[in-house]
mmCIF file of C-alpha atoms in Angstrom:
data_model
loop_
_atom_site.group_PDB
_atom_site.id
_atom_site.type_symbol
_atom_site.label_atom_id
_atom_site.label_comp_id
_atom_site.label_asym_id
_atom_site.label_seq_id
_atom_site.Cartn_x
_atom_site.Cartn_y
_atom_site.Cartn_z
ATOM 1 C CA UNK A 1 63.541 143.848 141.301
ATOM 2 C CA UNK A 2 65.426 143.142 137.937
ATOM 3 C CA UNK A 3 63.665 143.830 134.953
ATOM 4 C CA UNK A 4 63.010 140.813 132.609
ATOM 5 C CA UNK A 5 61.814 140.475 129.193
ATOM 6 C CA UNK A 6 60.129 137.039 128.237
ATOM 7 C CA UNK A 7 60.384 136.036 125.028
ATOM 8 C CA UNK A 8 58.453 132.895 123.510
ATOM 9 C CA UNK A 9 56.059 132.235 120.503
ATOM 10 C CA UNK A 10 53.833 130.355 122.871
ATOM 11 C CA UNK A 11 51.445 132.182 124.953
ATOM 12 C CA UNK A 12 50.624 129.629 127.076
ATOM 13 C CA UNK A 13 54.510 129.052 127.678
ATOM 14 C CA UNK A 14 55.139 132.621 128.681
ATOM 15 C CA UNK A 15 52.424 132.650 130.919
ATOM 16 C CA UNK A 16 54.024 129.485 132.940
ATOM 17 C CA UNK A 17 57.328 131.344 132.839
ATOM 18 C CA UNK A 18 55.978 134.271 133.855
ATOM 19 C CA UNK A 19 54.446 132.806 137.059
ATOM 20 C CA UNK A 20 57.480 131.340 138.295
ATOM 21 C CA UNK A 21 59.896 134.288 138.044
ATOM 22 C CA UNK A 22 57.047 136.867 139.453
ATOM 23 C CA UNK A 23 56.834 134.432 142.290
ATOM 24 C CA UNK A 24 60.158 135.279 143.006
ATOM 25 C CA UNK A 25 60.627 138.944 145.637
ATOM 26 C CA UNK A 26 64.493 140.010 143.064
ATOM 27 C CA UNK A 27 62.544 139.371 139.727
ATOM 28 C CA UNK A 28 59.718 140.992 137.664
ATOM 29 C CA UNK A 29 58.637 140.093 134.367
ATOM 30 C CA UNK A 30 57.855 143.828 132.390
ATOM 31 C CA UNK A 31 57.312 143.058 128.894
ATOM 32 C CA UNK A 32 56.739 139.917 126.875
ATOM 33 C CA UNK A 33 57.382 139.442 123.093
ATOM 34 C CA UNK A 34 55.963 136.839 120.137
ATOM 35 C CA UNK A 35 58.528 136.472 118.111
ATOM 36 C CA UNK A 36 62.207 137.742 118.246
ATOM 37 C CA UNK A 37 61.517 141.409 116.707
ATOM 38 C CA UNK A 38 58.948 142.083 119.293
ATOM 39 C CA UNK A 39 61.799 141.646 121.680
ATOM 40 C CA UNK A 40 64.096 143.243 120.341
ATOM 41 C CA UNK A 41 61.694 146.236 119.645
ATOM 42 C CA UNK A 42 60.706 145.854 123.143
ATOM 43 C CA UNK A 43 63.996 145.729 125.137
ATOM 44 C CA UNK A 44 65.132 149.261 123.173
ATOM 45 C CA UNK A 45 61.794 150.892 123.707
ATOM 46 C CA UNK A 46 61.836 150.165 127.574
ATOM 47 C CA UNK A 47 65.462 149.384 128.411
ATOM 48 C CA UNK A 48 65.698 145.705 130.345
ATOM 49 C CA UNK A 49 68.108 143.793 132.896
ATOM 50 C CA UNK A 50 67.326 140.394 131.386
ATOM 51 C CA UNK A 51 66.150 139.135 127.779
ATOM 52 C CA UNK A 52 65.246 134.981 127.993
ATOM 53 C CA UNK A 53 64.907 134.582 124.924
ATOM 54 C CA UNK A 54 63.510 131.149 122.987
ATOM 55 C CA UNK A 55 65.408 129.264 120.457
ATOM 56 C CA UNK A 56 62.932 128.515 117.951
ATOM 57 C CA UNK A 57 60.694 131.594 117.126
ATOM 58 C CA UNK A 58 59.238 133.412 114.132
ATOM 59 C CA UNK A 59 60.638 136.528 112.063
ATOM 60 C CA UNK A 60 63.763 136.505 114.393
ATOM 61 C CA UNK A 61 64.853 132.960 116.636
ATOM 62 C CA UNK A 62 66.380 133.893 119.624
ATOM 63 C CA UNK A 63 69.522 133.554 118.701
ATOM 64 C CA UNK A 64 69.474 136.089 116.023
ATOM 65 C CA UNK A 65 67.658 138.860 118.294
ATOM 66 C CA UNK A 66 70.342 138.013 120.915
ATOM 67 C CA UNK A 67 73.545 138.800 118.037
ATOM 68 C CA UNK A 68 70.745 142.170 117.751
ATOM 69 C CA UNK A 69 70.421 143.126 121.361
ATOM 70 C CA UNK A 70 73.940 142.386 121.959
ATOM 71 C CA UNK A 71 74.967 145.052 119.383
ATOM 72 C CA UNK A 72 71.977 147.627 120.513
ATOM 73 C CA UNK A 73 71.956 146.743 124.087
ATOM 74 C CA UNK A 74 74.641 145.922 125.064
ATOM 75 C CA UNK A 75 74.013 146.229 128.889
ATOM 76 C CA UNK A 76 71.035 143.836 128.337
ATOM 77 C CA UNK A 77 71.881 140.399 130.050
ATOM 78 C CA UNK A 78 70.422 137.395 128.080
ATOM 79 C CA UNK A 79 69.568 133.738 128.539
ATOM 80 C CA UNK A 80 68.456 131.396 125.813
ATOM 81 C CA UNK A 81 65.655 128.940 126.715
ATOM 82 C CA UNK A 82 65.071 125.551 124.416
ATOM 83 C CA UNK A 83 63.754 122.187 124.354
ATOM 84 C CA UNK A 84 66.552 120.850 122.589
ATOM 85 C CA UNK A 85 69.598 120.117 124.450
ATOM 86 C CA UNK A 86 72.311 120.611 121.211
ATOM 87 C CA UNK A 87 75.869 121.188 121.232
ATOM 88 C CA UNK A 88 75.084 123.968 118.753
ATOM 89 C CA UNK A 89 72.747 125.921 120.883
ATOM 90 C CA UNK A 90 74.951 126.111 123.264
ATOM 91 C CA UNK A 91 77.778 127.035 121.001
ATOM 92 C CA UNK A 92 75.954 129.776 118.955
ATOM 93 C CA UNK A 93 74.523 130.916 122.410
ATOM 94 C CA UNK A 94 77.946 131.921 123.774
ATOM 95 C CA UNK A 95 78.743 133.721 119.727
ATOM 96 C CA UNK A 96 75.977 135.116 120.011
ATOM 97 C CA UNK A 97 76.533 137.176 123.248
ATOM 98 C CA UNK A 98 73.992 135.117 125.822
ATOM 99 C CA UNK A 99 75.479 134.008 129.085
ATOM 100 C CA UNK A 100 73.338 131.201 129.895
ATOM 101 C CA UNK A 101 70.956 128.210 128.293
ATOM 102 C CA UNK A 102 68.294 126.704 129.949
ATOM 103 C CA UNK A 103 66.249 123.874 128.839
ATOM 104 C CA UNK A 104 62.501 124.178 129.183
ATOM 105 C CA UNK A 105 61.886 120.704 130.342
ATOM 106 C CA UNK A 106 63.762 121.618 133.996
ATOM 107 C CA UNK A 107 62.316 125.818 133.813
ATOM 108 C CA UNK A 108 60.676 125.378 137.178
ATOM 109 C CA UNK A 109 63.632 123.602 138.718
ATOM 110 C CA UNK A 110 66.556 126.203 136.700
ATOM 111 C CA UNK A 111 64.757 129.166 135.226
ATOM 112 C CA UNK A 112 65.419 131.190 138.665
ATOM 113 C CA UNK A 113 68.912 130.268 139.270
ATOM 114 C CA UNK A 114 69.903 131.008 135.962
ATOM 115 C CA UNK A 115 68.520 134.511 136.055
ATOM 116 C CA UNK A 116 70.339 135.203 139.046
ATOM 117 C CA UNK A 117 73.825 134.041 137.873
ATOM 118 C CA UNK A 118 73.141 136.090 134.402
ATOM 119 C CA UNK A 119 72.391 139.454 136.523
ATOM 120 C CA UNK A 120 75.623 138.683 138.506
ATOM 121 C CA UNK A 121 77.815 138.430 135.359
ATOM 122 C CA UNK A 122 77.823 134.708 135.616
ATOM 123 C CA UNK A 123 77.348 132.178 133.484
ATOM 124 C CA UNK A 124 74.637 129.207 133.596
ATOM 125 C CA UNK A 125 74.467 126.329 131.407
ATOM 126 C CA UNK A 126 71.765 123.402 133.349
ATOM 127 C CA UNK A 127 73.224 121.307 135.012
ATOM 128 C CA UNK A 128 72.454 117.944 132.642
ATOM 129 C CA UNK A 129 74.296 119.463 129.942
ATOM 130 C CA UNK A 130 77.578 120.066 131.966
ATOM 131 C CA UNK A 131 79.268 116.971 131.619
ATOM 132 C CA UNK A 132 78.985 116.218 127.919
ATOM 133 C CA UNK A 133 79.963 120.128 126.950
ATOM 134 C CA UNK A 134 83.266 120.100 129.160
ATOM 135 C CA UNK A 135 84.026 116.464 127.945
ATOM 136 C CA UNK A 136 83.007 117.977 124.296
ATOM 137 C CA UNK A 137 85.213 120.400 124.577
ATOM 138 C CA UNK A 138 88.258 118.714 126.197
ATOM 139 C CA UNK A 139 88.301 116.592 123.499
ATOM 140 C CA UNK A 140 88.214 119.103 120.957
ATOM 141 C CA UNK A 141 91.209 120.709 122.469
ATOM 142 C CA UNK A 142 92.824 117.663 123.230
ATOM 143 C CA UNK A 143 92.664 117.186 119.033
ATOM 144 C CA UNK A 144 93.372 121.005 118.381
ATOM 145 C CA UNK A 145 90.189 121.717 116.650
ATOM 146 C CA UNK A 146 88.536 125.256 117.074
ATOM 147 C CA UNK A 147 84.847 125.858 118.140
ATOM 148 C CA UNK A 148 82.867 125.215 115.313
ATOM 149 C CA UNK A 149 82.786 128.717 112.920
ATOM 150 C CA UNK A 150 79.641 130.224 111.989
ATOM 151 C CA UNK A 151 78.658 128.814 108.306
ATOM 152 C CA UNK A 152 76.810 131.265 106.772
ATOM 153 C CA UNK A 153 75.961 134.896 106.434
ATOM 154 C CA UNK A 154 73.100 136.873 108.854
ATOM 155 C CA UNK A 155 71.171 137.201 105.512
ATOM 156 C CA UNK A 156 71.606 133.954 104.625
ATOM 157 C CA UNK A 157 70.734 132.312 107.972
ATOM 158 C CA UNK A 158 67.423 134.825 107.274
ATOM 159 C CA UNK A 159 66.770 133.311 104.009
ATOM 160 C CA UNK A 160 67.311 130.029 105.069
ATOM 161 C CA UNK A 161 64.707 129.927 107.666
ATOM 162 C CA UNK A 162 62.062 131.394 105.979
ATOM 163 C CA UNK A 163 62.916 128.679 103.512
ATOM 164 C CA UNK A 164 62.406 125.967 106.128
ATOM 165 C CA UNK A 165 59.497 127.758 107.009
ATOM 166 C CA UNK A 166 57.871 127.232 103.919
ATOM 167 C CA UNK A 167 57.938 130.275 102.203
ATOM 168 C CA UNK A 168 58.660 130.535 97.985
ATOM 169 C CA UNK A 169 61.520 132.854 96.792
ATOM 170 C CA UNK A 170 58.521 135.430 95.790
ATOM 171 C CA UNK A 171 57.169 135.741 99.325
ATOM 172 C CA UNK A 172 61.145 135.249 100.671
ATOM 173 C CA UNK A 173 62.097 138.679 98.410
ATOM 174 C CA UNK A 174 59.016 140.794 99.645
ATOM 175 C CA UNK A 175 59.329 139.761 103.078
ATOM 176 C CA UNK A 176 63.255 140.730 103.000
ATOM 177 C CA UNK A 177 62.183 143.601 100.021
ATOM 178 C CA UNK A 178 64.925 141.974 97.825
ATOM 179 C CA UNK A 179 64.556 141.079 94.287
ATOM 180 C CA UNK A 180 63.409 136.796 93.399
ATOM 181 C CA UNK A 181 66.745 136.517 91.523
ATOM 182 C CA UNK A 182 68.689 137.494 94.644
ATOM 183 C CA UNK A 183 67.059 134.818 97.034
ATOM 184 C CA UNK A 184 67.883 132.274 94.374
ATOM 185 C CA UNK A 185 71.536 133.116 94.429
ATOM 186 C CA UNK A 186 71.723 133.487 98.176
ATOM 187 C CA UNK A 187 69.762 130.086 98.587
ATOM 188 C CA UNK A 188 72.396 128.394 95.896
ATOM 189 C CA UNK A 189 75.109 129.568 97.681
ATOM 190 C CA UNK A 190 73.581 128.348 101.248
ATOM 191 C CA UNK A 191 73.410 125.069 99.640
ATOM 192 C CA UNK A 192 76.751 124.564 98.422
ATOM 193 C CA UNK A 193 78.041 125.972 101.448
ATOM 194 C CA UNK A 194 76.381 123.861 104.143
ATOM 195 C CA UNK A 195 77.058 120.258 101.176
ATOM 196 C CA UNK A 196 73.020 120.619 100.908
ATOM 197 C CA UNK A 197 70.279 118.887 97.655
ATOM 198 C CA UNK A 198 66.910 120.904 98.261
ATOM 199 C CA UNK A 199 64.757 121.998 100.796
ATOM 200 C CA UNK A 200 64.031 118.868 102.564
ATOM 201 C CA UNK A 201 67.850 119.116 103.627
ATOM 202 C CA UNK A 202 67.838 122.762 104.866
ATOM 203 C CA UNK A 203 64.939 122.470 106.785
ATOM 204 C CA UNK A 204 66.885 119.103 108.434
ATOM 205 C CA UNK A 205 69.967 121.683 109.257
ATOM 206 C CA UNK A 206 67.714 124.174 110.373
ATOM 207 C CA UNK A 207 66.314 122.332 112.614
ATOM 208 C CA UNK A 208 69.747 120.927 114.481
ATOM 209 C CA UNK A 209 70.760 124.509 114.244
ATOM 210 C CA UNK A 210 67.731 125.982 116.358
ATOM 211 C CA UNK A 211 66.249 128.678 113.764
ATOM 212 C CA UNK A 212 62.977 126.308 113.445
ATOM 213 C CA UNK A 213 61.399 123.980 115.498
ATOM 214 C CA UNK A 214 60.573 120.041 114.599
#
C-alpha cells in the first residue's frame, strides 16, 4: 500500500482521517504530524508516497511545509486539506507544489479519491469547487490578468503569522533567533506591502490567506 503522512493540529481530526484511508486495502497511514515541521521532519526521516497536509497549522501551515517538502522531497506527492473553500488556497496550493485540495467538510466522501489521483500524477480539486475555479479563471484570461503573484517574502509570511498568532516582536525574534529591530522592519514592510494599519488587519489577511485559522 502507498505510504501516507497525515498532517493536522487536531488529534481528534487525524484520528477520523486516519480511519477512513486505513479502511482502504492501496492506502496506509505511517506517520502523523502536529504541526507542519513535524511533517516535514517526518516525511525526510522516513521517506513517504503522500503528505495531506492541513491549511491552518502551527510553526509551519501546510502550505509552507508543502513549498519545504517540495524542495526536499521532491518525489513526495501532496494534498492540502481545509475547511475553507478560497480561491487562494487553491491558488497557493498549485505554487506551492500540491496536486490536489480537499475540503474537510466532504473527507469521507473525497479524501480517498483524491489520494488515488495524487499517486497517479493527477490532479484533484473537490468537486464543489470546480465550477467557480474554471469560471474564475476563464475570466481572468478572458481580461488578460495573471494568477495572482505571491505578496510577500517566506520570512515575512513567517513573521506575519506568528503576528496573527499573537506573539510580540520579542517572542517573534527569539522564536526566528533574529534581533527585535529586524521583526519591526520586516513587519513595516509587510504592512505597506499588503495596504495594511495594525494587527487587527494582518490577522484579517491571514486568515483569507490560510496561515491561521478563524
Amino acid at each position: 500500500p502507498a505510504r501516507i503522512l497525515l498532517a493536522d493540529d487536531h488529534a481528534l481530526v487525524r484520528r477520523g482521517l486516519r480511519l477512513i484511508l486505513d479502511a482502504e486495502p492501496d492506502l496506509s497511514v505511517v506517520a502523523e504530524a502536529g504541526d507542519g515541521a513535524e511533517a516535514v521532519a517526518a516525511a525526510c526521516a522516513h521517506p513517504v508516497d503522500l503528505a495531506i497536509l492541513d491549511v491552518a497549522m502551527p510553526r509551519l501551515t501546510g502550505l509552507q511545509a508543502a513549498r519545504e517538502l517540495s524542495r526536499v522531497t521532491p518525489d513526495t506527492r501532496i494534498l492540502i486539506l481545509t475547511m475553507y473553500d478560497y480561491e487562494q488556497y487553491f491558488v497557493e496550493a498549485l505554487k506551492a507544489g500540491a496536486c490536489g485540495y480537499v475540503l474537510k467538510s466532504v473527507a469521507d466522501r473525497d479524501l480517498v479519491e483524491a489520494c488515488r489521483a495524487a499517486l497517479r500524477g493527477e490532479p484533484f480539486i473537490h468537486p464543489g469547487a470546480e465550477p467557480g475555479l474554471v469560471r474564475r479563471c476563464l475570466d481572468r484570461a478572458r481580461d488578460g490578468a495573471p494568477l495572482p503573484e505571491r505578496l510577500v517574502t517566506h520570512r515575512e509570511e513567517q513573521i506575519l503569522k506568528l503576528v496573527a498568532e499573537g506573539h510580540s516582536s520579542k517572542e517573534i525574534g527569539e522564536l526566528l533567533v533574529i534581533s527585535v529591530k529586524t521583526v519591526e522592519r520586516h513587519r513595516a514592510n509587510i504592512l505597506q506591502k499588503l495596504g495594511l494599519r495594525d494587527r487587527l488587519e494582518l490577522t484579517r489577511y491571514a486568515i483569507r490567506t490560510g496561515l491561521v485559522e478563524p
